[in-house]
Amino acid sequence: MEETRTQFLASRLFFLTAAFWVLVAMTLGLIMAIQLAVPETYADIPQLLYSRLRPAHVNLVVFGLVLPGLVGAALYVVPTVCRTTLFAPWLAVASAVLWNGVNLGILGTLIHGMTQGREYAELIWELDVAVLVMYALLIVCVFGTIARRKEKLLYVSAWYIAGGLCWTAVVWVVGNVMWHPDTGSLSGISDAILNWFHGHNVLGLVITPAAVGVAYFIIPHATRTPIYSHTLSLLGFWMLLFVYTHTGTHHLLQAPVPQWLKVLSIVDSVALLIPVFAFLTNVWLPLRERIGRLHQDVGAKFVFVGTVWYFITCLQGPLHSLPVVQRLTHFTNWVVGHAHIAVLGFAGFISMGAVFYLLPRVSGRRLWSVRMAEAQYWLMSIGLIGFFLTLTSAGLIQGQAWLNGEVIYRILPQMSLYMVLRALLGIMMLTGGTLFTINVVMTIWRGQKVDS
Amino acid sequence: MIIHMNAKLIGIGTTLVILAIVVAVVFVPHATFEAAHRPSDDYRPLTTLEMQGRKLYLKNGCNNCHTQYIRAVDWGLGAERLAQAGDYFGQTPPMLGSIRTGPDLSQVGGEHTDDWHAAHFHNPRYPRPESIMPNFGFFSPAELRASIAYMQSLGFRAADARVRRQLAWREKAMAAYAAGIDQNIRWLHDLVPQGWRDVPNPYPATEVSLGRGATIYQRWCLGCHGPVGDGQGPAAAFLYPPPLNFTTLARHADSSGGLLYYQIMNGITGTAMPYLKRELESEKIWDVSNYLAQYFIGNNDANLEPKGIDAAYEPAAKEP
Ligand code: HEM
Ligand code: HEM
């Protein structure tokens, strides 16, 4: 098994990266949640200031938990669907090492207030460059692997992974305005348009394709049934590319930006239902009699639940892209609820499921404890449903009150119950996260060898 | 129909599509949206000190709780004026924000005095007891000055006008305060038109109304005027002139329900005393006036004549 060792070293490193940073990212979330519930818990410590932790939390859930899990999986999936070995595995290892350096950098800079202050593009220029290098190394590995594939037909997982990496690299350079190293921004309202083009696509063009690509591999693999239709995959892929990318302005519907851009973003947000359902039909329809097989593997179960959250997120998304709905929901906790079911429920669950499903294959060891993974599954599922209900209710209360002319200060007492609930649920989620860390580390360290 | 996907199509083809989309939804709006390229009528450039404050706003991530644009559906702070594209002229980056954990700040300039901001930054719960904004007591004096200057600049020329008004009244308020307690109260009361001073509180001081008054007092006033109304709330250390000690009003026979109502509704411009006509409805202001008069001033004219015809739920009015 010497070959597995070097071949999948990068995957193992990426999985360990996810297992470590999930703790940091969730702890930051919990610290923030406590601060909103009890505002003076750690007063006057600038490094623990809510508003500095928030971007650190958001960047670290993306670069700490979601992406490393998905990239680690991709480095297994792409060679497998190409029936070949990974091209230049050491470059992927270098990317994983650099990745951890970047995460340290993210944490260190943001809590010290070194930020460019643009949502989802807060990182300073040096870190932007490092992220780009990370992506570039992966692009070389993935395209090198595809170039020497032994399977003629390229499977849909590989399209998404390869495409997602290229698109993100482009969006990253443009969205971070990397030709202006000091401010990282354009001037005036145009920057808000660009910022949300980026903010939307940094989620849409890397997290979504990577998670969809990995799910496209794991669900059919676990149930041993092919996807429903190649044509539907093509439709989903190209529609995602054309439609998702126009919708950034749905974050600015009430801001002074051109009307035609708003209309375009609303129309395309609703049109997004097509690629979403193309994907879901493709992986769900073949499940009809085989859902039991999915539940035999806890990893596959996580991935499947991830697709369910995708379904819910993408019903909610077009709904709150409509101006009549945004009158009520914009600026409120409703959006925070959406963000958690999207980034944790959809992408995070698929990422963690992929870690569980593929870890035995990349480490040659059985998962350390299936029971622990089951416990994590319930802790996180209940926690997340709780988050969604709590934040959505809080958002509706805020939205209603503001529409009726109540000032924000007067609603704060009504919010406090929900803020306390969110912090309690956060403890539950963090417990789940801790189980994840222990499980991954113990599998790699002490897991029972798979006899082959 | 089988279309074969290959590395070239994905690597080059789709990336070109992305670039085309960048042109369509970023470059085209940038190039054709004229309003973005000229300042709005109210606009003025920031001073060096205000720019420093803006940097601190960015550094400390205030935009993660506060927005800077007023929408058509808004009420409250700044709602008099819709945001315009030219308001963000030259800003790198503009800080529109995406969530309102706290209020919109695009028109906060001149709303409060500098000493109010100093108390609020030190601990937001001093002037606003139920706030969930974090403390910024770690600001150095220079950082505090810059942050306040930036707050007072928000709203551009309209804010400048409000700041000028505050400063003009501030001089008078400070002179009155320096002249002594009773002179200060006389000055304060002379701000109120006679008609208002003649009106007793039209709401009877029932237990329920006083209970509501107490709640409102705790949520809005306690941090400045103090739990017993002696002006010794925790914010007092930051404020000059300091919050009024209500118990001194007992010496002034002219203090009436209408006078209190008027002062609470309009605030005392130039001092930290905020106006509450936007935040509290009429009955609530009467309730808290009742509470002040009953418990702190010890002399309440509630439900005295003249008060018009009693409402169905009220006990009959009393003769003075
Ligand atoms: C059909 C699909 C989707 C649509 C139409 C959609 C639409 C929207 C809209 C309109 C907002 C802004 C709400 C507001 O500010 O009032 C939003 C916010 C957000 N969405 Fe989605 N969404 C979709 C799927 C997703 C997915 C798949 C993800 C993540 C992988 C995601 C992550 C987020 C996040 C993180 C925010 C919060 C942004 C912020 O910081 O304000 N969404 N979405
Ligand atoms: C211990 C569990 C967690 C807690 C207590 C927590 C708490 C929070 C808090 C307090 C915020 C700020 C909300 C606001 O602005 O009002 C936030 C934002 C966010 N969190 Fe979490 N979080 C947790 C776990 C996660 C996980 C695991 C993910 C994703 C994998 C995640 C993704 C996000 C995102 C994307 C935002 C930005 C929302 C927006 O911009 O609208 N969080 N979280």
XYZ file of C-alpha atoms in Angstrom, chain A residues 32-39 333 390-391 393-395 397-398 408-425, chain B residues 101 129-132 219:
40
model
C -19.661 35.798 18.897
C -22.988 34.235 19.754
C -22.284 34.665 23.461
C -21.351 38.286 22.901
C -24.696 38.989 21.241
C -26.531 37.277 24.094
C -24.500 38.800 26.943
C -22.728 41.821 25.474
C -31.258 37.387 11.032
C -34.356 30.418 15.709
C -32.735 32.778 13.260
C -38.087 33.589 13.632
C -35.801 36.302 14.918
C -35.499 37.678 11.401
C -39.730 39.607 14.209
C -37.115 42.170 13.289
C -33.858 48.902 16.179
C -33.113 49.653 19.817
C -36.689 48.838 20.801
C -36.519 45.334 19.301
C -33.309 44.352 21.076
C -35.093 42.984 24.170
C -37.232 40.774 21.914
C -34.103 39.458 20.236
C -32.381 38.383 23.370
C -34.247 35.071 23.742
C -33.183 34.070 20.248
C -29.612 35.137 20.805
C -29.456 32.981 23.950
C -30.985 30.017 22.109
C -28.493 30.387 19.298
C -25.598 30.360 21.743
C -26.960 27.202 23.414
C -27.403 25.485 20.063
C -27.717 44.421 14.222
C -29.046 50.444 28.826
C -30.292 47.644 26.566
C -27.720 47.975 23.818
C -25.807 44.925 22.571
C -34.726 51.089 29.116
